[in-house]
Short mmCIF file of C-alpha atoms and ligand atoms in Angstrom, two decimals:
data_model
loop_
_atom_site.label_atom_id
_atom_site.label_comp_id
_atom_site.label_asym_id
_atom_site.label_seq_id
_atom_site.Cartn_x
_atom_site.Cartn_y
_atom_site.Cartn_z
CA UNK A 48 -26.74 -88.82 -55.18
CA UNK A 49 -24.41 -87.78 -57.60
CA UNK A 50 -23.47 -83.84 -58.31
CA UNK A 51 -22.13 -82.57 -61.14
CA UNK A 52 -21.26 -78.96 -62.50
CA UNK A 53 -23.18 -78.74 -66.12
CA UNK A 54 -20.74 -77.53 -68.99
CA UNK A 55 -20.68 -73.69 -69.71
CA UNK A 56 -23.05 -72.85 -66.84
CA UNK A 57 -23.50 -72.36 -63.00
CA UNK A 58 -25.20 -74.48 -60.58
CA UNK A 59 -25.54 -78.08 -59.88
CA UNK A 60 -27.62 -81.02 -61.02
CA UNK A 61 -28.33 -84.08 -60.23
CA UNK A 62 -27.36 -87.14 -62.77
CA UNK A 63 -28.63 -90.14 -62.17
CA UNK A 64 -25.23 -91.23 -64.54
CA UNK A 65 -22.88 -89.77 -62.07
CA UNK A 66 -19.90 -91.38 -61.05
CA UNK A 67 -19.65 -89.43 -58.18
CA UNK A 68 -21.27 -91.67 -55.55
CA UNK A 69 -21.17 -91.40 -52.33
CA UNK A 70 -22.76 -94.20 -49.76
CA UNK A 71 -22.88 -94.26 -46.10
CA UNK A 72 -25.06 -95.18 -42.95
CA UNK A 73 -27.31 -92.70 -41.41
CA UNK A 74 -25.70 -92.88 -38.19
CA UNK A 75 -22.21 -93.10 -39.50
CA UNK A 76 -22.94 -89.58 -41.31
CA UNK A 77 -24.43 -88.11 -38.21
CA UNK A 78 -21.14 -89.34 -36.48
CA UNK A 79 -18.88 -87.43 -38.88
CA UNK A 80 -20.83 -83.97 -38.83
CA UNK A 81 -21.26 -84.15 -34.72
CA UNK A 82 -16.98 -84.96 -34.41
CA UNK A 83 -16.08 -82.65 -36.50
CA UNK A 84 -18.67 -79.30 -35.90
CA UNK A 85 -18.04 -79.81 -31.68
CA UNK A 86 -19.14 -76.28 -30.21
CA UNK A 87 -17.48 -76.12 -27.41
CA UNK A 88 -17.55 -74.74 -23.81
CA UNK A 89 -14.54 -73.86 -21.84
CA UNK A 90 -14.32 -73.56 -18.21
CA UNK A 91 -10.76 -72.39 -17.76
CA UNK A 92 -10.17 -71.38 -13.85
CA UNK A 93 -5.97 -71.59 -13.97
CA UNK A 94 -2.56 -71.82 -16.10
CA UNK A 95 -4.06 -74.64 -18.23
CA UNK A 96 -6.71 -72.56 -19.93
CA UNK A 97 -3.62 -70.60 -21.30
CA UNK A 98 -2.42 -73.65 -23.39
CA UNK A 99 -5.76 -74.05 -24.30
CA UNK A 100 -6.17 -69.92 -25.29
CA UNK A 101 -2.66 -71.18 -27.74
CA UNK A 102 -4.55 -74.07 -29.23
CA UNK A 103 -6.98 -71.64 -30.36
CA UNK A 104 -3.95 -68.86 -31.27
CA UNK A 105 -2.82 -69.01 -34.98
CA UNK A 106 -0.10 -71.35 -34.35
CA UNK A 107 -2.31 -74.35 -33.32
CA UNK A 108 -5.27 -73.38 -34.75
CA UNK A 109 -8.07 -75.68 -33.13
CA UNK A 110 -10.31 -74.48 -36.51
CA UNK A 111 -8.72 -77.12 -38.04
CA UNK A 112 -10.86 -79.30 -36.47
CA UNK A 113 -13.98 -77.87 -37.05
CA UNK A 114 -13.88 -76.71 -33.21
CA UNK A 115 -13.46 -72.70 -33.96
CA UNK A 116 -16.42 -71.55 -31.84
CA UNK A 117 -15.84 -71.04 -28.36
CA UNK A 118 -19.75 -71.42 -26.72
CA UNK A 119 -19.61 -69.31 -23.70
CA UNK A 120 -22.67 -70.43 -23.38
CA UNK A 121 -23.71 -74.62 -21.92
CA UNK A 122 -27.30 -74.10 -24.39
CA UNK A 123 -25.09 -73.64 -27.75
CA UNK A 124 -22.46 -76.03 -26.48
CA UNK A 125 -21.92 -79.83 -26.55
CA UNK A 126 -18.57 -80.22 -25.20
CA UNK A 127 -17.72 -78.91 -21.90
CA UNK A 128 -13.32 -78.12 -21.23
CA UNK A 129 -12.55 -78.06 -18.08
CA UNK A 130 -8.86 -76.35 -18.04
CA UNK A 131 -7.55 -75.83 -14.61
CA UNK A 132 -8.15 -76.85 -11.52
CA UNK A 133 -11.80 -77.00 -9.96
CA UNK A 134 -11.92 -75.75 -5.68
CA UNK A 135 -15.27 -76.98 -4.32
CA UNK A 136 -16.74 -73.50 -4.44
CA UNK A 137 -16.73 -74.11 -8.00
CA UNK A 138 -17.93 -77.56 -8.19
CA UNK A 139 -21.84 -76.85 -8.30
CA UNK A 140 -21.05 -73.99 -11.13
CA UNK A 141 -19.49 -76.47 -13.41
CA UNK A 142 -22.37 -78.98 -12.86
CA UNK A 143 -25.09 -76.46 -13.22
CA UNK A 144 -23.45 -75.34 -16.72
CA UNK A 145 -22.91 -79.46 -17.28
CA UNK A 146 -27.02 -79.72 -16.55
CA UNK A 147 -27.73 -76.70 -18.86
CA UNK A 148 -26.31 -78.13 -21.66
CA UNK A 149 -28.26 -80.25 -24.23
CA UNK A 150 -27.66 -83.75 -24.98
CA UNK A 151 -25.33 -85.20 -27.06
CA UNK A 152 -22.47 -83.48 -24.57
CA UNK A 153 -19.09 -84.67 -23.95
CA UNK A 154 -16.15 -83.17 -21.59
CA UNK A 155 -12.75 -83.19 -21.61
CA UNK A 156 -10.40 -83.01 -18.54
CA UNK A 157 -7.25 -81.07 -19.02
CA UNK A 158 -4.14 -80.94 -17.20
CA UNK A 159 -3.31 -82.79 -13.88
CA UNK A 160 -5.47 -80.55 -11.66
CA UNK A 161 -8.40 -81.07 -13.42
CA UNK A 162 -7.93 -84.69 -13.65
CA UNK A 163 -6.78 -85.68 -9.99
CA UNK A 164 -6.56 -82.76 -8.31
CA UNK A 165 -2.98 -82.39 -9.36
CA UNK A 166 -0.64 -81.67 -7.00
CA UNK A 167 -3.06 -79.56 -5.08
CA UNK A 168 -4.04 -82.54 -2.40
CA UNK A 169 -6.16 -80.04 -0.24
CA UNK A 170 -9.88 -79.81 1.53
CA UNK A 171 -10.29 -76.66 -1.09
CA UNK A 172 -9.97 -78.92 -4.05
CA UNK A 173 -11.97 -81.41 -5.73
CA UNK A 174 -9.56 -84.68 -6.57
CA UNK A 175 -10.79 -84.90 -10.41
CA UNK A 176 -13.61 -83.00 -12.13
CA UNK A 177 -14.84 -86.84 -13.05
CA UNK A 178 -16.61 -86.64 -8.81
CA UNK A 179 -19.06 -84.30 -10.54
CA UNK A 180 -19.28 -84.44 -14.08
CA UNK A 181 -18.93 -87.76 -16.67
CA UNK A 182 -15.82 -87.38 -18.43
CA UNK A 183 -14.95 -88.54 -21.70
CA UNK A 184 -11.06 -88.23 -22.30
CA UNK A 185 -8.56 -86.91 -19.80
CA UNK A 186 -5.54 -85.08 -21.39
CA UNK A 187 -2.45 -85.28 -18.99
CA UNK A 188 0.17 -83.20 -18.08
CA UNK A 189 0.68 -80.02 -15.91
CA UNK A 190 0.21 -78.21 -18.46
CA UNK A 191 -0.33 -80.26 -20.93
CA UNK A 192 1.19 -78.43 -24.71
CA UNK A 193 -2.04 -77.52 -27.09
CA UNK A 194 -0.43 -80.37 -28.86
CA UNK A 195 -1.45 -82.79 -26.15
CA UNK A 196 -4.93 -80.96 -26.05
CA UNK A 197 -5.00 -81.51 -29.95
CA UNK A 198 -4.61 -85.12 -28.76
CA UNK A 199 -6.89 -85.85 -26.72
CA UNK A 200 -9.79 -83.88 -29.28
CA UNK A 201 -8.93 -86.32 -31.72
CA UNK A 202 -9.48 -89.11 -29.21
CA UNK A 203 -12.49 -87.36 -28.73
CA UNK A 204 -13.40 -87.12 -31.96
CA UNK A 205 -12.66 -91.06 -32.65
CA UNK A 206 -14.88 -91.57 -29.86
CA UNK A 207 -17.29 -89.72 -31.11
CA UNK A 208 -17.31 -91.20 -34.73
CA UNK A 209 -17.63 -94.56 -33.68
CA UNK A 210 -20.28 -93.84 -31.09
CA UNK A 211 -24.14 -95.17 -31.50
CA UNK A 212 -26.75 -93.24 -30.57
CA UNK A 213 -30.70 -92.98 -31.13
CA UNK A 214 -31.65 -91.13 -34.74
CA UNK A 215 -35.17 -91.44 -33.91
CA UNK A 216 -37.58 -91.77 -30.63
CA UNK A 217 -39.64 -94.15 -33.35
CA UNK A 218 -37.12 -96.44 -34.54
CA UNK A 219 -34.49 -98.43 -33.79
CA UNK A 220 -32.66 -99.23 -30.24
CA UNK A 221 -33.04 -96.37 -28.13
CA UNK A 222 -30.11 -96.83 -25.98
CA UNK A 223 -26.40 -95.23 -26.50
CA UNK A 224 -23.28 -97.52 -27.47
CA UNK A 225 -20.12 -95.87 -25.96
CA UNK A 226 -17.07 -97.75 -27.42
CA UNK A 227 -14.44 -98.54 -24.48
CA UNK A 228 -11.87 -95.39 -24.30
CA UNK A 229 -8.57 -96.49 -25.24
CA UNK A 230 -5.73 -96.44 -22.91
CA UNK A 231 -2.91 -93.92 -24.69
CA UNK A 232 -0.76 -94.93 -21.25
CA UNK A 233 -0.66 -98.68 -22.41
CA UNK A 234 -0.87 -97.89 -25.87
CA UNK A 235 2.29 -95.57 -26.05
CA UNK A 236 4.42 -97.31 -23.19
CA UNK A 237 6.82 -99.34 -26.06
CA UNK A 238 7.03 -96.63 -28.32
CA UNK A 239 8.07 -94.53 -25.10
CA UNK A 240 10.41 -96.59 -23.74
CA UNK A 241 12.18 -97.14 -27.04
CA UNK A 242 13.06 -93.42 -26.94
CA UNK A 243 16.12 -92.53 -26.27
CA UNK A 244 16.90 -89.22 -28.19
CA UNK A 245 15.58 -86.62 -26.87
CA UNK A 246 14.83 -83.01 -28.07
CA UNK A 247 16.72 -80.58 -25.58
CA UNK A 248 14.56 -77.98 -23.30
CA UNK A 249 15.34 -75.18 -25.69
CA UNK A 250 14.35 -76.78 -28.44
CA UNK A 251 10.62 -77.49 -27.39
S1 SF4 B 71 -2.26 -79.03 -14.15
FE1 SF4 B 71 -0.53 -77.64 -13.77
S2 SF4 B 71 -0.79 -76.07 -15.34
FE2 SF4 B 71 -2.77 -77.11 -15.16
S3 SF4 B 71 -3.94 -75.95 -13.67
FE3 SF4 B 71 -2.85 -77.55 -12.55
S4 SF4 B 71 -0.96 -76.56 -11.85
FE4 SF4 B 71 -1.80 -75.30 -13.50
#
């Protein structure tokens, strides 16, 4: 389909002589509008949530990404944030607001806590939020900057782009194809360990 603006009026038409072309795969445009419109649903409990609060601040800005509507609530959301760490009293609320929420969903894990418990090894606290809910990226770090959360919903959004799901119950293979996360550990260890100059305390 090609859109163009007519000369001297308002409006748009559609010339069949347009260059302005655009072609893509059903599934591959689906892909874009789901990464980059993700509603999502935080579930802060501790000081993580606060770096998330900043990615959302004016500085960061998590709008960028299309991501500018906190949910509140699991029916309107499809990505769940777990920020903080989860005690067991906890552990059937954050399932019950996983359950509520429709499919497609994704979750991301941020900060230590959330991930492994953290350095909170105790019988009060679940050992990584992944014991109760799927998780799709974990962002590390205790806390980890809004940078790192930026990050790891970019990852998310990769993910998300190259994922295949149903478009129909009709047509096509009905299953979901989840493309293997990548490993940012591996990935970055060279790059790391080339470093040598590093930005002082006060400067970050
Ligand atoms: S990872 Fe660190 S900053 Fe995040 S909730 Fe745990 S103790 Fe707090």
């Amino acid at each position: 389909m090609g859109l163009t603006l007519p000369e001297g009026g308002a409006g748009t038409e559609v010339s069949a002589m347009s260059p302005n072309w655009v072609t893509t795969r059903l599934d591959s445009l689906s892909n874009w509008a789901r990464s980059n419109s993700l509603w999502s649903m935080p579930f802060g409990t501790a000081c993580c949530a606060i770096e998330f609060m900043a990615s959302a601040a004016s500085r960061f800005d998590i709008a960028r990404f299309g991501m500018e509507r906190m949910s509140f609530s699991p029916r309107q959301a499809d990505v769940l944030i777990c920020a903080g760490r989860l005690p067991f009293k906890l552990a059937p609320v954050i399932r019950k607001i996983w359950d509520q929420m429709p499919q497609p969903k994704w979750s991301i894990s941020m900060g230590a806590c959330a991930s492994s418990g953290g350095i909170f090894d105790t019988y009060t606290m679940v050992q990584g939020i992944d014991t109760i809910i799927p998780v799709d990226v974990y962002v590390p770090g205790c806390p980890p900057r809004p940078e790192a959360f930026m990050e790891g919903l970019l990852l998310l959004q990769k993910k998300l782009g190259e994922e295949r799901r149903p478009l129909s119950w009709v047509a096509g293979p009905q299953g979901v194809t989840r493309p293997d996360p990548p490993c940012m550990r591996d990935l970055k260890r060279q790059e790391r360990a080339a470093a040598n100059i590093l930005p002082s305390p006060d400067e970050v």
